[in-house]
Amino acid sequence: MSGKTAPVFNVSEETERLKNLVSTIIAETKARGMDACEVGASSNVGFSTTVRMGEVETIEFNRDQGFSITVYAGQRKGSASTTDASENTVKTTIEAACNIARYTQEDNCAGLAEPEKMATSLPDLDLYHPWEMNMDEAIAMAKACEQSGRDMSDKIVNSDGATVENYQGCSVYGNSHGFIGSRHATKHSISCMLIAKEAQEMQTDYWYSLSRDPALLESVEEIGQKAAHRTLKKLGSRKIKTGNFPVVFQADVASSLLGHFISAISGGNLYRDASFLKDSLGKQIFPEWVRIYEDPYLLKGLGSGAYDGDGLQTQKKDFVNNGMITSYALGTYFARKLAMDSTANAGGVRNLFIESNAGELQNLLKTMDTGLLVTDFIGSSINMVTGNYSRGASGFWIEKGEIAYPVSEVTVAGNLQDMFNGIVSVGSDIDYRHSLYTGSVLIDKMMIAGE
């Protein structure tokens, strides 16, 4: 295994191979009498290794590919997929999609997006940064990461491991309008999870760094030490009395609030009457200062992309401005169901931001004065129809703007619409490790169920 690297991957050659295959599939479906076709294809390689208590626990090499074929016979739709690019398998998959399309019920909203809406500008968004290393080097990094955390204190008694992951890949989308778009990208991460013990109490926590560019990853020593620091801070945790208090969602868990918001304004939930934000366009849901927007063209962004899942040109736009919802998040199909225009969000939102109006986390704690800082969630019960919200949580009790003691086994509850309206501050401590970008969030009050 010494010196072994991930499988060889020439991204230019692989992209061209996928483009040619997508074009061949589209031509084949036309020859079979289909009126329209769209194909998504992807190929990626990578490896990961996990070290636990100084010993190698897992080594994984991955090479994956996939093809999703959707055809339209009039407004009848058929889809099939495969991970095998051999000629016979691809033909069998095409035949399966065509057979389904011939017998499914007509849907007057089915079909490709309008040809004039296809993306015409496909800039390089700087998403591809291969990490040149072999497996021995990755193992050494994982060992150093874990050891730096274990060395922080004798109270760090065990580990759930440190992991180094290295992935690269490309994807192609094409349809019978003549549009073919491609994208190649990398994603790398280092993580560490540790266990601390004091008397009879044991606590665990973690830290990780993730980026498309390995040069932007935190050092292995810093990741291990942060994991240890977070774990040690949990020792001595208590329960608290039940009551209504202000709550700060730390940045790395606050992103879930943005996820709930986008889910509530997404086409599928709106069309099915399964959203508490149905008919909310133009209504004030947040305080007046709140702005939420997406930027698909963020260089090195984890959600960046110049075209959506329908081939439409993505765009930087607001979903919330002055606290009012100014746009839903719609792909072509559900936009037609709602008698609206697509917002080029087929496949989701790309790099969602909520603007900050406050400083770092400590500023929010001083503003809150007394309340709960949530740092972890355990499970959830969220009703998207009503907005009712309830999640198990742990974190720290805050008094006079400072951490008083760690808290565990509590439940925070409320209603998402009230929570959105009750946002007091959004910090500048933005977590850049995923595509929902937010700092810590202070909410004026929530029900905290403790003892």
Tab-separated table of C-alpha atoms in Angstrom:
chain	number	residue	atom	x	y	z
A	1	MET	CA	0.000	0.000	0.000
A	2	SER	CA	2.999	2.263	0.534
A	3	GLY	CA	2.901	5.364	-1.681
A	4	LYS	CA	-0.337	4.313	-3.358
A	5	THR	CA	-2.398	7.150	-4.850
A	6	ALA	CA	-5.964	7.470	-6.077
A	7	PRO	CA	-6.813	6.136	-9.554
A	8	VAL	CA	-5.470	8.249	-12.422
A	9	PHE	CA	-8.029	10.862	-13.485
A	10	ASN	CA	-7.541	13.162	-16.471
A	11	VAL	CA	-10.367	15.641	-16.019
A	12	SER	CA	-10.209	17.017	-19.576
A	13	GLU	CA	-10.315	13.589	-21.191
A	14	GLU	CA	-13.051	12.412	-18.812
A	15	THR	CA	-15.176	15.481	-19.499
A	16	GLU	CA	-14.869	14.995	-23.251
A	17	ARG	CA	-15.774	11.309	-22.882
A	18	LEU	CA	-18.932	12.213	-20.971
A	19	LYS	CA	-19.855	14.950	-23.462
A	20	ASN	CA	-19.547	12.506	-26.359
A	21	LEU	CA	-21.610	9.902	-24.544
A	22	VAL	CA	-24.317	12.436	-23.674
A	23	SER	CA	-24.504	13.530	-27.334
A	24	THR	CA	-24.716	9.901	-28.458
A	25	ILE	CA	-27.543	9.156	-26.004
A	26	ILE	CA	-29.536	12.199	-27.119
A	27	ALA	CA	-29.152	11.200	-30.784
A	28	GLU	CA	-30.188	7.620	-29.996
A	29	THR	CA	-33.376	8.701	-28.217
A	30	LYS	CA	-34.313	10.871	-31.209
A	31	ALA	CA	-33.779	7.893	-33.503
A	32	ARG	CA	-36.195	5.939	-31.280
A	33	GLY	CA	-38.929	8.501	-31.864
A	34	MET	CA	-38.680	10.527	-28.674
A	35	ASP	CA	-39.548	14.229	-28.914
A	36	ALA	CA	-36.992	15.421	-26.349
A	37	CYS	CA	-34.257	14.133	-24.081
A	38	GLU	CA	-31.998	15.306	-21.280
A	39	VAL	CA	-29.009	13.493	-19.825
A	40	GLY	CA	-26.929	14.022	-16.707
A	41	ALA	CA	-23.585	12.246	-16.394
A	42	SER	CA	-20.884	12.315	-13.754
A	43	SER	CA	-17.547	10.715	-13.016
A	44	ASN	CA	-15.366	11.063	-9.930
A	45	VAL	CA	-12.425	9.506	-8.157
A	46	GLY	CA	-10.921	9.888	-4.726
A	47	PHE	CA	-9.688	8.285	-1.576
A	48	SER	CA	-10.022	8.610	2.164
A	49	THR	CA	-8.264	7.235	5.213
A	50	THR	CA	-9.247	7.156	8.884
A	51	VAL	CA	-6.786	6.783	11.750
A	52	ARG	CA	-7.979	5.918	15.243
A	53	MET	CA	-5.741	5.911	18.339
A	54	GLY	CA	-2.694	6.162	16.112
A	55	GLU	CA	-3.587	3.118	13.993
A	56	VAL	CA	-4.939	3.019	10.456
A	57	GLU	CA	-8.585	1.977	10.639
A	58	THR	CA	-9.832	2.374	7.061
A	59	ILE	CA	-8.459	3.073	3.595
A	60	GLU	CA	-10.922	3.581	0.751
A	61	PHE	CA	-10.406	4.236	-2.940
A	62	ASN	CA	-13.399	5.314	-5.023
A	63	ARG	CA	-14.124	5.541	-8.721
A	64	ASP	CA	-17.760	6.188	-9.574
A	65	GLN	CA	-19.803	7.216	-12.559
A	66	GLY	CA	-23.479	7.601	-13.252
A	67	PHE	CA	-25.885	8.431	-16.066
A	68	SER	CA	-29.462	9.656	-15.725
A	69	ILE	CA	-31.551	9.643	-18.904
A	70	THR	CA	-34.934	11.344	-19.192
A	71	VAL	CA	-36.969	11.250	-22.390
A	72	TYR	CA	-40.265	12.854	-23.424
A	73	ALA	CA	-42.849	11.437	-25.807
A	74	GLY	CA	-45.038	14.480	-26.149
A	75	GLN	CA	-45.730	15.261	-22.509
A	76	ARG	CA	-45.177	11.731	-21.312
A	77	LYS	CA	-41.956	11.329	-19.346
A	78	GLY	CA	-39.692	8.339	-18.783
A	79	SER	CA	-36.472	8.147	-16.780
A	80	ALA	CA	-33.824	5.508	-16.214
A	81	SER	CA	-30.284	5.493	-14.866
A	82	THR	CA	-27.153	3.365	-14.850
A	83	THR	CA	-23.608	3.340	-13.524
A	84	ASP	CA	-22.325	1.260	-16.438
A	85	ALA	CA	-21.120	3.104	-19.555
A	86	SER	CA	-20.779	0.019	-21.741
A	87	GLU	CA	-22.568	0.238	-25.087
A	88	ASN	CA	-25.076	-2.542	-24.379
A	89	THR	CA	-25.995	-1.219	-20.932
A	90	VAL	CA	-26.464	2.330	-22.190
A	91	LYS	CA	-28.749	1.061	-24.972
A	92	THR	CA	-30.737	-0.997	-22.469
A	93	THR	CA	-31.119	2.068	-20.235
A	94	ILE	CA	-32.259	4.210	-23.172
A	95	GLU	CA	-34.790	1.555	-24.132
A	96	ALA	CA	-36.113	1.414	-20.554
A	97	ALA	CA	-36.596	5.197	-20.433
A	98	CYS	CA	-38.355	5.191	-23.825
A	99	ASN	CA	-40.686	2.344	-22.831
A	100	ILE	CA	-41.682	4.159	-19.644
A	101	ALA	CA	-42.390	7.359	-21.590
A	102	ARG	CA	-44.695	5.554	-24.009
A	103	TYR	CA	-46.990	4.323	-21.239
A	104	THR	CA	-46.968	6.969	-18.526
A	105	GLN	CA	-49.784	9.464	-18.147
A	106	GLU	CA	-49.476	12.832	-19.841
A	107	ASP	CA	-48.409	15.757	-17.675
A	108	ASN	CA	-48.959	19.177	-19.220
A	109	CYS	CA	-46.040	20.582	-17.190
A	110	ALA	CA	-43.520	17.941	-18.292
A	111	GLY	CA	-40.798	18.729	-20.785
A	112	LEU	CA	-37.544	20.577	-21.212
A	113	ALA	CA	-37.189	24.228	-20.321
A	114	GLU	CA	-37.644	26.665	-23.195
A	115	PRO	CA	-34.646	26.635	-25.598
A	116	GLU	CA	-34.152	30.394	-25.376
A	117	LYS	CA	-33.559	30.080	-21.619
A	118	MET	CA	-30.565	27.762	-21.928
A	119	ALA	CA	-27.359	29.043	-20.352
A	120	THR	CA	-25.056	30.852	-22.760
A	121	SER	CA	-22.275	31.924	-20.383
A	122	LEU	CA	-20.252	29.181	-18.691
A	123	PRO	CA	-17.350	30.913	-16.917
A	124	ASP	CA	-14.580	29.115	-15.082
A	125	LEU	CA	-15.530	29.338	-11.396
A	126	ASP	CA	-12.169	28.041	-10.134
A	127	LEU	CA	-13.639	24.867	-8.625
A	128	TYR	CA	-10.909	22.412	-9.628
A	129	HIS	CA	-7.873	22.109	-7.355
A	130	PRO	CA	-6.434	18.571	-7.234
A	131	TRP	CA	-4.640	17.652	-4.019
A	132	GLU	CA	-1.408	15.903	-4.955
A	133	MET	CA	-0.657	13.332	-2.265
A	134	ASN	CA	-0.221	9.624	-1.862
A	135	MET	CA	-1.855	7.416	0.744
A	136	ASP	CA	1.194	7.399	3.037
A	137	GLU	CA	1.063	11.182	3.180
A	138	ALA	CA	-2.665	11.134	3.899
A	139	ILE	CA	-2.165	8.630	6.737
A	140	ALA	CA	0.596	10.785	8.223
A	141	MET	CA	-1.697	13.819	8.142
A	142	ALA	CA	-4.528	11.930	9.843
A	143	LYS	CA	-2.175	10.653	12.547
A	144	ALA	CA	-0.788	14.142	13.181
A	145	CYS	CA	-4.296	15.582	13.365
A	146	GLU	CA	-5.505	13.062	15.921
A	147	GLN	CA	-2.305	13.228	17.976
A	148	SER	CA	-2.417	17.025	18.215
A	149	GLY	CA	-5.868	16.718	19.762
A	150	ARG	CA	-4.947	13.880	22.122
A	151	ASP	CA	-1.928	15.851	23.316
A	152	MET	CA	-4.127	18.731	24.505
A	153	SER	CA	-5.128	17.076	27.779
A	154	ASP	CA	-4.990	13.861	29.785
A	155	LYS	CA	-8.777	14.107	29.846
A	156	ILE	CA	-8.844	13.183	26.132
A	157	VAL	CA	-9.066	9.455	26.713
A	158	ASN	CA	-10.285	8.113	23.390
A	159	SER	CA	-10.942	8.984	19.777
A	160	ASP	CA	-13.496	8.308	17.076
A	161	GLY	CA	-10.736	8.964	14.571
A	162	ALA	CA	-9.234	11.524	12.238
A	163	THR	CA	-10.053	11.344	8.534
A	164	VAL	CA	-8.460	12.818	5.401
A	165	GLU	CA	-10.559	12.816	2.209
A	166	ASN	CA	-9.508	13.794	-1.321
A	167	TYR	CA	-12.000	13.845	-4.227
A	168	GLN	CA	-12.182	15.178	-7.771
A	169	GLY	CA	-14.705	14.746	-10.532
A	170	CYS	CA	-16.628	16.165	-13.456
A	171	SER	CA	-20.254	16.320	-14.533
A	172	VAL	CA	-22.045	17.009	-17.823
A	173	TYR	CA	-25.642	17.978	-18.539
A	174	GLY	CA	-27.044	18.013	-22.047
A	175	ASN	CA	-30.431	18.107	-23.743
A	176	SER	CA	-31.989	17.948	-27.178
A	177	HIS	CA	-32.081	21.751	-27.450
A	178	GLY	CA	-28.381	21.418	-28.250
A	179	PHE	CA	-27.237	22.555	-24.826
A	180	ILE	CA	-24.281	20.754	-23.254
A	181	GLY	CA	-22.685	22.123	-20.114
A	182	SER	CA	-19.829	20.682	-18.105
A	183	ARG	CA	-18.278	21.279	-14.723
A	184	HIS	CA	-15.225	19.869	-13.010
A	185	ALA	CA	-14.566	20.284	-9.316
A	186	THR	CA	-12.652	19.051	-6.295
A	187	LYS	CA	-13.576	18.724	-2.629
A	188	HIS	CA	-11.161	17.929	0.186
A	189	SER	CA	-11.552	17.628	3.941
A	190	ILE	CA	-9.792	16.837	7.204
A	191	SER	CA	-11.779	15.951	10.326
A	192	CYS	CA	-11.208	14.755	13.877
A	193	MET	CA	-13.567	13.500	16.624
A	194	LEU	CA	-12.367	13.012	20.196
A	195	ILE	CA	-13.710	11.715	23.517
A	196	ALA	CA	-12.999	13.289	26.903
A	197	LYS	CA	-13.655	11.926	30.381
A	198	GLU	CA	-13.835	13.536	33.822
A	199	ALA	CA	-14.986	11.485	36.804
A	200	GLN	CA	-17.922	9.449	35.441
A	201	GLU	CA	-18.823	11.902	32.676
A	202	MET	CA	-17.806	11.399	29.059
A	203	GLN	CA	-18.240	13.885	26.202
A	204	THR	CA	-17.428	13.859	22.498
A	205	ASP	CA	-17.063	16.566	19.875
A	206	TYR	CA	-15.323	17.182	16.583
A	207	TRP	CA	-13.943	19.719	14.155
A	208	TYR	CA	-13.363	19.635	10.422
A	209	SER	CA	-12.104	21.747	7.561
A	210	LEU	CA	-13.470	21.447	4.018
A	211	SER	CA	-12.593	23.270	0.819
A	212	ARG	CA	-12.303	22.878	-2.930
A	213	ASP	CA	-8.716	24.178	-2.657
A	214	PRO	CA	-6.426	22.207	-0.301
A	215	ALA	CA	-4.385	25.371	0.273
A	216	LEU	CA	-7.396	26.803	2.134
A	217	LEU	CA	-7.748	23.899	4.566
A	218	GLU	CA	-6.868	24.526	8.196
A	219	SER	CA	-3.714	22.797	9.393
A	220	VAL	CA	-4.050	19.291	10.801
A	221	GLU	CA	-2.733	20.539	14.150
A	222	GLU	CA	-5.340	23.298	14.344
A	223	ILE	CA	-8.163	20.885	13.483
A	224	GLY	CA	-7.096	18.375	16.141
A	225	GLN	CA	-6.685	21.084	18.771
A	226	LYS	CA	-10.085	22.622	17.987
A	227	ALA	CA	-11.708	19.196	18.272
A	228	ALA	CA	-10.070	18.720	21.673
A	229	HIS	CA	-10.981	22.206	22.876
A	230	ARG	CA	-14.623	21.753	21.904
A	231	THR	CA	-14.747	18.345	23.601
A	232	LEU	CA	-13.122	19.515	26.830
A	233	LYS	CA	-15.465	22.515	27.098
A	234	LYS	CA	-18.427	20.135	27.316
A	235	LEU	CA	-17.232	18.500	30.522
A	236	GLY	CA	-19.250	19.475	33.589
A	237	SER	CA	-22.481	19.875	31.622
A	238	ARG	CA	-25.739	20.525	33.453
A	239	LYS	CA	-29.431	20.662	32.755
A	240	ILE	CA	-31.336	23.933	32.996
A	241	LYS	CA	-34.811	24.957	34.051
A	242	THR	CA	-37.587	25.041	31.475
A	243	GLY	CA	-38.565	28.487	30.237
A	244	ASN	CA	-38.600	31.049	27.421
A	245	PHE	CA	-35.164	32.523	26.760
A	246	PRO	CA	-33.135	34.133	23.979
A	247	VAL	CA	-31.141	31.627	21.934
A	248	VAL	CA	-27.977	31.980	19.851
A	249	PHE	CA	-27.433	29.379	17.134
A	250	GLN	CA	-23.654	29.085	16.645
A	251	ALA	CA	-22.643	29.579	12.999
A	252	ASP	CA	-21.990	25.893	12.258
A	253	VAL	CA	-25.553	24.966	13.297
A	254	ALA	CA	-27.251	28.216	12.215
A	255	SER	CA	-26.982	27.134	8.574
A	256	SER	CA	-29.837	24.700	9.277
A	257	LEU	CA	-32.176	27.711	9.623
A	258	LEU	CA	-31.326	28.761	6.067
A	259	GLY	CA	-31.945	25.184	4.938
A	260	HIS	CA	-35.422	25.192	6.484
A	261	PHE	CA	-36.202	28.533	4.847
A	262	ILE	CA	-35.174	27.367	1.368
A	263	SER	CA	-37.135	24.144	1.802
A	264	ALA	CA	-40.222	26.209	2.658
A	265	ILE	CA	-39.966	28.361	-0.497
A	266	SER	CA	-39.044	25.502	-2.857
A	267	GLY	CA	-41.395	24.558	-5.668
A	268	GLY	CA	-42.241	21.023	-4.583
A	269	ASN	CA	-43.402	22.017	-1.096
A	270	LEU	CA	-45.262	25.083	-2.375
A	271	TYR	CA	-47.117	23.126	-5.041
A	272	ARG	CA	-48.099	20.353	-2.631
A	273	ASP	CA	-49.380	22.863	-0.035
A	274	ALA	CA	-46.728	21.458	2.269
A	275	SER	CA	-45.123	24.744	3.325
A	276	PHE	CA	-45.920	27.291	6.026
A	277	LEU	CA	-44.613	29.944	3.588
A	278	LYS	CA	-47.150	29.225	0.848
A	279	ASP	CA	-48.429	32.493	-0.680
A	280	SER	CA	-45.679	34.418	1.115
A	281	LEU	CA	-44.242	36.162	-1.957
A	282	GLY	CA	-44.077	39.894	-1.227
A	283	LYS	CA	-44.825	39.405	2.470
A	284	GLN	CA	-42.565	40.426	5.350
A	285	ILE	CA	-41.341	37.283	7.109
A	286	PHE	CA	-38.059	38.572	8.577
A	287	PRO	CA	-37.084	41.866	10.257
A	288	GLU	CA	-36.652	44.740	7.781
A	289	TRP	CA	-32.849	44.634	7.830
A	290	VAL	CA	-32.623	41.006	6.655
A	291	ARG	CA	-31.364	40.183	3.178
A	292	ILE	CA	-30.934	36.589	1.952
A	293	TYR	CA	-29.445	36.003	-1.498
A	294	GLU	CA	-27.649	33.449	-3.633
A	295	ASP	CA	-24.420	33.904	-5.557
A	296	PRO	CA	-23.854	30.987	-7.970
A	297	TYR	CA	-20.676	32.618	-9.325
A	298	LEU	CA	-18.677	32.631	-6.096
A	299	LEU	CA	-15.159	31.527	-6.995
A	300	LYS	CA	-14.274	28.225	-5.289
A	301	GLY	CA	-17.784	28.158	-3.798
A	302	LEU	CA	-19.087	24.805	-2.641
A	303	GLY	CA	-22.426	25.456	-4.350
A	304	SER	CA	-21.203	27.365	-7.413
A	305	GLY	CA	-22.554	26.596	-10.876
A	306	ALA	CA	-23.347	28.566	-14.038
A	307	TYR	CA	-26.387	26.466	-14.988
A	308	ASP	CA	-29.078	24.671	-13.030
A	309	GLY	CA	-30.443	21.145	-13.353
A	310	ASP	CA	-32.547	22.199	-16.357
A	311	GLY	CA	-29.680	23.936	-18.180
A	312	LEU	CA	-30.880	27.447	-17.339
A	313	GLN	CA	-28.445	30.269	-16.644
A	314	THR	CA	-28.099	30.760	-12.907
A	315	GLN	CA	-28.122	34.275	-11.517
A	316	LYS	CA	-27.238	36.199	-8.410
A	317	LYS	CA	-30.551	37.182	-6.814
A	318	ASP	CA	-32.339	37.999	-3.600
A	319	PHE	CA	-34.814	35.657	-1.952
A	320	VAL	CA	-35.392	38.124	0.872
A	321	ASN	CA	-34.890	41.883	0.761
A	322	ASN	CA	-35.910	44.324	3.489
A	323	GLY	CA	-37.314	41.309	5.310
A	324	MET	CA	-39.765	40.494	2.479
A	325	ILE	CA	-39.727	37.350	0.342
A	326	THR	CA	-38.932	38.537	-3.180
A	327	SER	CA	-38.475	35.170	-4.915
A	328	TYR	CA	-39.292	31.511	-4.511
A	329	ALA	CA	-36.761	28.796	-5.450
A	330	LEU	CA	-38.194	27.102	-8.546
A	331	GLY	CA	-37.082	24.745	-11.250
A	332	THR	CA	-38.913	24.529	-14.574
A	333	TYR	CA	-41.384	21.777	-13.661
A	334	PHE	CA	-42.787	23.212	-10.449
A	335	ALA	CA	-42.682	26.735	-11.857
A	336	ARG	CA	-45.117	25.513	-14.520
A	337	LYS	CA	-47.247	23.805	-11.867
A	338	LEU	CA	-47.459	27.123	-10.019
A	339	ALA	CA	-48.012	29.140	-13.225
A	340	MET	CA	-44.792	31.030	-12.571
A	341	ASP	CA	-41.354	31.397	-14.174
A	342	SER	CA	-38.382	29.264	-13.229
A	343	THR	CA	-35.846	30.980	-10.986
A	344	ALA	CA	-33.082	28.683	-12.302
A	345	ASN	CA	-33.036	26.684	-9.077
A	346	ALA	CA	-33.605	23.182	-10.413
A	347	GLY	CA	-31.364	21.082	-8.209
A	348	GLY	CA	-31.339	23.605	-5.386
A	349	VAL	CA	-29.911	26.956	-4.358
A	350	ARG	CA	-26.276	27.743	-5.101
A	351	ASN	CA	-24.319	29.551	-2.371
A	352	LEU	CA	-26.961	31.066	-0.112
A	353	PHE	CA	-25.999	34.018	2.081
A	354	ILE	CA	-27.729	35.948	4.861
A	355	GLU	CA	-26.143	39.351	5.414
A	356	SER	CA	-24.592	40.061	8.802
A	357	ASN	CA	-25.589	43.012	10.980
A	358	ALA	CA	-23.350	42.284	13.965
A	359	GLY	CA	-19.788	41.324	14.852
A	360	GLU	CA	-18.322	38.061	16.052
A	361	LEU	CA	-20.073	35.499	18.251
A	362	GLN	CA	-19.007	37.263	21.468
A	363	ASN	CA	-20.904	40.393	20.385
A	364	LEU	CA	-24.088	38.353	20.009
A	365	LEU	CA	-23.619	36.806	23.457
A	366	LYS	CA	-23.239	40.254	25.020
A	367	THR	CA	-26.388	41.420	23.216
A	368	MET	CA	-28.268	38.342	24.461
A	369	ASP	CA	-26.913	38.803	28.019
A	370	THR	CA	-28.682	35.711	29.408
A	371	GLY	CA	-29.819	32.682	27.432
A	372	LEU	CA	-28.686	29.569	25.593
A	373	LEU	CA	-25.875	29.197	23.056
A	374	VAL	CA	-26.674	26.155	20.900
A	375	THR	CA	-23.622	24.360	19.507
A	376	ASP	CA	-25.057	20.921	18.649
A	377	PHE	CA	-28.365	19.395	17.615
A	378	ILE	CA	-29.527	15.859	18.305
A	379	GLY	CA	-32.410	14.730	16.104
A	380	SER	CA	-35.255	16.962	14.971
A	381	SER	CA	-38.981	17.319	14.660
A	382	ILE	CA	-39.801	19.962	12.088
A	383	ASN	CA	-43.216	20.246	10.468
A	384	MET	CA	-42.789	22.130	7.210
A	385	VAL	CA	-46.562	22.504	6.819
A	386	THR	CA	-47.057	24.374	10.104
A	387	GLY	CA	-43.509	25.551	10.766
A	388	ASN	CA	-43.502	23.914	14.206
A	389	TYR	CA	-39.917	23.344	15.326
A	390	SER	CA	-38.447	21.122	18.046
A	391	ARG	CA	-34.882	19.820	18.325
A	392	GLY	CA	-32.741	18.214	21.000
A	393	ALA	CA	-29.727	20.403	21.665
A	394	SER	CA	-26.628	21.008	23.736
A	395	GLY	CA	-24.445	24.039	24.191
A	396	PHE	CA	-23.684	26.609	26.893
A	397	TRP	CA	-25.674	28.712	29.316
A	398	ILE	CA	-24.818	32.397	29.021
A	399	GLU	CA	-24.941	34.878	31.889
A	400	LYS	CA	-23.982	38.553	31.580
A	401	GLY	CA	-22.770	37.869	28.044
A	402	GLU	CA	-20.264	35.206	29.088
A	403	ILE	CA	-20.269	31.395	29.091
A	404	ALA	CA	-21.347	30.202	32.554
A	405	TYR	CA	-21.375	26.406	32.069
A	406	PRO	CA	-22.052	23.698	29.466
A	407	VAL	CA	-25.634	22.482	28.962
A	408	SER	CA	-26.889	19.135	27.692
A	409	GLU	CA	-30.156	17.243	27.226
A	410	VAL	CA	-32.391	20.210	26.442
A	411	THR	CA	-34.969	20.786	23.717
A	412	VAL	CA	-35.398	24.084	21.889
A	413	ALA	CA	-38.836	24.641	20.401
A	414	GLY	CA	-40.799	27.286	18.547
A	415	ASN	CA	-42.330	28.039	15.187
A	416	LEU	CA	-40.095	28.798	12.220
A	417	GLN	CA	-42.142	31.813	11.161
A	418	ASP	CA	-41.840	33.291	14.664
A	419	MET	CA	-38.146	32.386	14.744
A	420	PHE	CA	-37.473	34.119	11.414
A	421	ASN	CA	-39.348	37.205	12.540
A	422	GLY	CA	-37.522	37.089	15.885
A	423	ILE	CA	-33.979	37.209	14.485
A	424	VAL	CA	-32.186	39.997	16.341
A	425	SER	CA	-28.664	39.647	14.944
A	426	VAL	CA	-26.595	37.678	12.453
A	427	GLY	CA	-22.891	37.583	13.240
A	428	SER	CA	-19.925	38.084	10.954
A	429	ASP	CA	-18.405	34.720	12.007
A	430	ILE	CA	-19.491	33.050	8.766
A	431	ASP	CA	-18.986	29.301	8.395
A	432	TYR	CA	-17.653	28.685	4.864
A	433	ARG	CA	-17.607	24.879	5.025
A	434	HIS	CA	-20.839	24.346	3.050
A	435	SER	CA	-23.052	26.233	0.598
A	436	LEU	CA	-25.349	27.867	3.216
A	437	TYR	CA	-23.316	30.823	4.445
A	438	THR	CA	-24.275	32.397	7.751
A	439	GLY	CA	-22.730	33.658	10.943
A	440	SER	CA	-24.171	32.904	14.383
A	441	VAL	CA	-27.856	33.871	14.737
A	442	LEU	CA	-29.528	35.431	17.791
A	443	ILE	CA	-33.278	34.800	18.151
A	444	ASP	CA	-35.218	36.894	20.673
A	445	LYS	CA	-36.893	33.975	22.465
A	446	MET	CA	-37.638	30.270	22.215
A	447	MET	CA	-39.028	27.652	24.534
A	448	ILE	CA	-36.201	25.705	26.189
A	449	ALA	CA	-37.314	22.455	27.796
A	450	GLY	CA	-34.920	21.288	30.477
A	451	GLU	CA	-35.666	20.006	33.956
